[in-house]
């Protein structure tokens, strides 16, 4: 097993070769930080999305899902604070004209120091950066970059501008544009899905007769004009979020924040990924809407990085929308407050948010699953690339492989395919040697292969091969569906 070496370049190449991810509009040299999911990738992504959606909505009585539009009234973003506050401190290199997000530039430097064995320096620089970011101390951050002689990756120089704030939202025009080219119809591509939930809070609460505490979940596209987009699909300009806003009584936010921190980590671990690959990271600099926040970080091939955020968003968003829309965002709570003996009455709920990037979760799942294995002996070299995907997420669950194209074997294989395809995704393949077909299925992450051979005609048994162990056993055809269904449910 070679997962200790840097698997990242191999993983990226694998994603393209096997139809998981392609650079967007590749024939035109691509578009930076935008990617397309191929025939295998879209299936895996859908399975991750469904797995999250089912966990949130089907398995929680008090959480429902919505699907709000990407375009929203522009005042939404004024109210939410994104127009004024959704900025990142940026710095330009005067020689290469390349613009960097300051925290990414410094983190990149720290990663290099770590790789070179200078752990103390890396930690010191990151600690210093966190403290300076928390104070919005741009002079201090510039000094940190200068003192450490942090270079531009393109020009190799330290010739930096001052640090300035840039807004990350994309905008476009709605409706017709005047002949002068001028418009006051500016709309934004949402930078988070959360606001579609907040503006619908009362619609859902009233139409669904929801009682606090309750949650609203949503999956959808979000857009951010990330200046430095790095690490494949880790930081994209167009990506998908899976977010849930949990509406609670004011004063209960600490306990619900802890609850959702634990609950979300549990969801990750239930996929069979070991706990030591995860850690929490408390935010030092809180977003403009939060009174507590942390990230769930995963150890990607390039280090521990955020995959999900848990945010205690107070009543900030609903209060802001109430103020800007002049519509009441209150909830009437008729439960009895034991301290007063009266109903809790009217209030604007507090909110705990869980927010995970679908693409980032995709990268996590692939990083964990991808293995380059050396199976050879000194006189007989052999190797394979296998994706040890959790069976419930795998794009194909069962490969059905007749040993030869004749003697009635394809007919039996087709019957098996017809019996199983309504329950889970099957794949039929009769080309190439059986060994080659197994290897291809390993590379796609298919957990089970069944081979139909001449013995099948005599006793209605097939050989089932398990992807991870490569073990094979003989089983009756009638058992195939049960074995696969048990693993994926
Ligand atoms: N509604 C809160 C919110 O959007 P965030 O921490 O900015 O919070 C939540 O984003 C999650 O969305 C992140 O943990 C990450 O998984 C994902 N995400 C954010 N920016 C991303 C980007 N540029 N590319 C891919 N995923 C991103």
XYZ file of C-alpha atoms in Angstrom, residues 101-463:
363
model
C -5.727 35.980 -0.603
C -3.473 36.912 2.299
C -4.390 33.915 4.471
C -3.830 31.511 1.555
C -0.441 33.046 0.787
C 0.689 32.704 4.403
C -0.815 29.214 4.764
C 1.020 28.152 1.600
C 4.266 29.395 3.117
C 3.509 27.506 6.371
C 2.798 24.307 4.388
C 6.183 24.652 2.644
C 7.925 25.115 6.006
C 6.141 22.067 7.376
C 7.196 19.977 4.374
C 10.787 21.166 4.884
C 10.676 20.029 8.541
C 10.424 23.536 10.073
C 7.382 22.731 12.158
C 7.973 25.405 14.826
C 8.234 28.211 12.270
C 5.089 26.990 10.459
C 3.108 26.948 13.724
C 4.437 30.352 14.813
C 3.549 31.988 11.480
C 0.008 30.538 11.495
C -0.570 31.591 15.111
C 0.611 35.092 14.327
C -1.588 35.216 11.192
C -4.698 34.133 13.150
C -4.123 36.854 15.753
C -3.581 39.559 13.112
C -6.618 38.453 11.044
C -8.792 38.560 14.157
C -7.847 42.232 14.586
C -8.028 43.090 10.854
C -4.451 44.283 11.316
C -3.371 44.608 7.667
C -0.146 46.460 8.488
C 0.827 43.600 10.804
C -0.046 40.996 8.154
C 2.019 42.817 5.531
C 4.937 42.899 7.987
C 4.521 39.144 8.604
C 4.789 38.535 4.840
C 7.808 40.858 4.533
C 9.614 39.532 7.631
C 9.319 35.941 6.409
C 10.296 36.926 2.867
C 7.230 35.142 1.493
C 7.593 34.980 -2.279
C 5.140 35.004 -5.178
C 5.073 31.512 -6.719
C 5.125 33.019 -10.225
C 7.633 35.887 -10.130
C 9.630 34.524 -7.192
C 9.864 38.067 -5.765
C 8.711 39.707 -2.534
C 7.593 42.899 -4.298
C 4.107 43.213 -2.713
C 1.444 45.928 -2.715
C -0.371 46.914 0.474
C -3.185 44.654 1.600
C -6.716 45.593 0.482
C -10.218 44.140 0.861
C -12.020 42.569 -2.152
C -15.617 41.373 -2.294
C -16.047 37.729 -3.335
C -19.533 37.889 -4.857
C -20.160 37.517 -8.590
C -22.768 39.847 -10.019
C -24.724 40.076 -13.247
C -27.644 42.081 -14.669
C -31.253 41.099 -14.478
C -33.602 41.825 -17.386
C -32.776 44.214 -20.200
C -29.736 46.433 -20.274
C -30.132 50.028 -21.542
C -28.508 50.986 -24.878
C -25.948 52.950 -22.880
C -24.927 49.682 -21.280
C -25.940 51.053 -17.903
C -28.157 49.136 -15.551
C -29.385 49.354 -12.028
C -30.628 45.780 -12.155
C -27.614 44.269 -10.477
C -28.167 40.807 -9.009
C -25.704 38.473 -7.348
C -24.992 34.796 -7.747
C -25.539 33.530 -4.217
C -22.279 32.996 -2.298
C -24.051 30.652 0.165
C -27.331 28.748 0.033
C -28.238 29.755 3.599
C -30.021 33.006 2.687
C -32.589 31.120 0.586
C -33.494 29.328 3.821
C -33.665 32.469 5.971
C -35.974 34.379 3.618
C -38.281 31.321 3.518
C -38.205 30.725 7.262
C -41.812 31.780 7.888
C -43.145 30.219 4.666
C -41.831 26.826 5.744
C -42.707 27.250 9.416
C -46.319 28.188 8.656
C -47.010 25.869 5.703
C -45.297 22.935 7.433
C -46.699 23.791 10.907
C -43.163 23.432 12.244
C -42.468 23.830 15.955
C -39.180 25.108 17.308
C -36.626 23.531 17.418
C -36.700 22.658 13.710
C -34.358 22.720 10.751
C -34.470 23.570 7.054
C -31.984 21.827 4.782
C -30.931 22.718 1.267
C -28.424 21.568 -1.335
C -27.442 23.852 -4.171
C -24.888 25.812 -6.127
C -22.960 28.696 -4.626
C -20.490 31.021 -6.336
C -17.452 32.862 -5.030
C -14.885 34.813 -6.937
C -12.014 33.074 -5.187
C -8.853 34.893 -6.128
C -6.472 32.053 -5.656
C -8.207 28.824 -6.458
C -6.052 25.893 -5.456
C -5.904 22.193 -4.898
C -8.180 20.871 -7.612
C -11.832 20.896 -6.467
C -10.942 21.991 -2.934
C -11.475 25.681 -3.690
C -13.733 26.385 -6.639
C -15.508 29.413 -8.055
C -18.699 27.439 -8.684
C -19.441 24.769 -6.114
C -22.252 23.075 -4.264
C -23.163 23.417 -0.598
C -25.254 21.188 1.651
C -26.525 23.466 4.392
C -28.963 23.148 7.264
C -30.237 25.989 9.430
C -31.590 24.821 12.783
C -33.986 27.322 14.401
C -33.939 27.369 18.189
C -35.078 29.284 21.243
C -32.699 32.157 22.188
C -30.448 31.136 25.057
C -30.219 27.482 23.958
C -27.585 28.100 21.296
C -24.626 26.724 23.276
C -26.182 23.301 23.817
C -27.457 23.034 20.211
C -24.078 24.162 18.880
C -22.391 21.314 20.815
C -25.111 18.908 19.677
C -24.618 19.667 15.987
C -20.814 19.622 16.285
C -21.031 16.052 17.615
C -23.842 14.989 15.286
C -22.036 16.123 12.143
C -18.762 14.464 13.078
C -20.727 11.272 13.728
C -22.117 11.461 10.171
C -18.580 11.580 8.789
C -17.370 8.697 10.951
C -20.349 6.535 10.004
C -18.943 6.416 6.486
C -16.142 4.300 7.922
C -13.459 6.979 7.798
C -11.230 6.738 10.895
C -11.536 9.398 13.606
C -7.842 10.310 13.514
C -8.364 11.745 10.019
C -10.657 14.408 11.500
C -10.290 17.271 13.960
C -12.224 20.349 15.053
C -10.768 23.798 14.511
C -12.357 26.649 16.484
C -12.556 29.947 14.623
C -10.457 32.769 16.035
C -11.908 35.399 13.724
C -15.674 34.971 13.709
C -17.742 35.783 10.614
C -19.918 38.869 10.928
C -22.975 36.755 11.827
C -21.563 34.268 14.364
C -21.100 34.077 18.154
C -19.292 30.711 17.924
C -17.966 28.723 14.991
C -15.745 25.794 14.227
C -14.622 23.767 11.253
C -14.560 20.027 10.928
C -11.192 19.466 9.292
C -10.074 16.384 7.392
C -6.525 15.327 6.652
C -6.443 15.752 2.857
C -3.305 14.681 0.955
C -2.152 18.314 1.364
C -2.816 18.529 5.126
C -5.703 19.128 7.548
C -8.239 21.463 5.901
C -11.850 22.512 6.453
C -14.569 20.340 5.017
C -17.541 21.561 7.045
C -18.436 24.541 9.212
C -20.708 24.586 12.272
C -21.812 28.134 13.037
C -23.879 29.613 15.810
C -25.433 32.429 13.746
C -27.483 34.004 16.584
C -30.593 35.864 15.343
C -28.432 37.990 13.051
C -29.863 36.940 9.681
C -33.557 36.894 10.609
C -33.243 40.229 12.437
C -31.514 41.790 9.452
C -34.173 40.485 7.040
C -36.899 41.790 9.337
C -35.264 45.208 9.338
C -34.634 45.419 5.574
C -37.914 43.816 4.412
C -40.084 45.403 7.129
C -41.762 41.981 7.439
C -41.982 40.303 10.854
C -39.662 37.329 11.217
C -41.001 36.316 14.603
C -42.182 32.967 15.845
C -44.856 32.493 18.498
C -43.773 29.837 20.983
C -46.727 28.608 23.047
C -44.669 26.169 25.131
C -44.678 27.088 28.812
C -41.529 28.632 30.270
C -41.258 26.873 33.663
C -39.464 29.854 35.191
C -42.430 32.202 34.562
C -45.307 29.752 34.142
C -46.228 31.610 30.921
C -45.687 30.796 27.215
C -42.320 31.806 25.772
C -44.292 34.049 23.395
C -42.916 35.942 20.392
C -39.259 35.982 19.512
C -36.851 35.866 16.584
C -35.271 32.409 16.685
C -31.552 31.813 17.011
C -29.881 29.600 14.427
C -27.237 26.875 14.407
C -25.952 26.210 10.905
C -24.187 23.150 9.534
C -22.579 23.838 6.164
C -20.592 21.336 4.133
C -19.193 21.676 0.631
C -20.413 18.811 -1.570
C -17.371 19.046 -3.848
C -15.071 19.128 -0.852
C -16.799 16.058 0.574
C -16.324 14.422 -2.827
C -12.599 15.159 -2.634
C -12.507 13.806 0.920
C -14.209 10.573 -0.080
C -11.911 10.129 -3.092
C -8.765 10.960 -1.091
C -9.680 8.369 1.492
C -10.652 5.739 -1.074
C -7.745 6.077 -3.508
C -4.971 3.509 -3.115
C -2.081 2.602 -5.370
C -1.246 -0.988 -4.429
C 1.840 -2.990 -5.257
C 0.696 -6.617 -5.525
C 3.740 -8.043 -7.235
C 6.564 -10.339 -6.275
C 10.201 -9.800 -7.327
C 9.772 -12.108 -10.339
C 6.180 -11.119 -11.162
C 5.476 -7.389 -10.927
C 1.822 -6.435 -10.486
C -0.059 -3.410 -9.216
C -3.528 -1.963 -9.094
C -5.270 1.318 -8.332
C -8.339 0.749 -6.223
C -11.008 3.129 -4.967
C -12.155 1.752 -1.627
C -15.368 3.765 -1.714
C -18.044 3.039 0.889
C -20.393 0.673 -0.970
C -23.381 2.996 -0.504
C -21.508 5.810 -2.297
C -19.907 3.803 -5.106
C -21.126 4.848 -8.603
C -21.559 1.212 -9.640
C -22.506 -1.356 -7.021
C -22.286 -4.556 -9.027
C -20.400 -5.533 -12.174
C -21.859 -8.492 -14.075
C -19.210 -10.221 -16.145
C -19.827 -13.249 -18.400
C -16.540 -15.124 -18.749
C -16.977 -15.411 -22.507
C -19.229 -13.841 -25.125
C -20.737 -17.199 -26.110
C -22.180 -20.497 -24.836
C -25.253 -18.793 -23.372
C -23.240 -16.980 -20.676
C -24.257 -13.425 -21.788
C -27.916 -14.505 -21.624
C -27.577 -15.601 -17.986
C -25.675 -12.383 -17.192
C -28.437 -10.287 -18.765
C -31.041 -12.068 -16.640
C -29.057 -11.238 -13.475
C -28.736 -7.656 -14.666
C -32.509 -7.408 -15.204
C -33.201 -8.841 -11.761
C -30.924 -6.334 -9.987
C -30.903 -3.086 -11.977
C -34.085 -1.667 -10.427
C -32.585 -1.956 -6.925
C -29.055 -0.673 -7.494
C -26.708 0.451 -10.238
C -25.247 -2.503 -12.198
C -22.737 -2.556 -15.020
C -22.493 -5.227 -17.714
C -19.153 -5.894 -19.398
C -18.050 -8.700 -21.714
C -14.948 -7.172 -23.336
C -11.349 -8.008 -22.315
C -9.939 -10.706 -20.039
C -11.610 -11.189 -16.683
C -8.457 -9.928 -14.891
C -8.531 -6.665 -16.840
C -12.223 -6.237 -16.164
C -11.681 -6.720 -12.399
C -8.915 -4.091 -12.411
C -11.129 -1.610 -14.218
C -13.911 -2.135 -11.710
C -11.384 -1.667 -8.851
C -10.369 1.656 -10.399
C -14.033 2.753 -10.512
C -14.626 1.663 -6.910
C -17.168 -1.087 -7.714
C -17.476 -3.149 -4.504
C -18.749 -6.383 -6.109
C -18.142 -8.258 -9.358
C -19.895 -11.469 -10.304
C -18.536 -13.742 -13.001
C -20.764 -16.093 -14.929
C -18.904 -19.168 -16.223
C -19.685 -22.635 -17.558
C -20.340 -24.032 -14.095
C -23.140 -21.459 -13.753
C -25.048 -23.340 -16.451
C -24.835 -26.528 -14.396
C -25.525 -25.367 -10.831
C -26.819 -21.757 -10.978
C -23.828 -20.419 -9.033
C -21.496 -17.523 -9.841
C -18.147 -16.317 -8.540
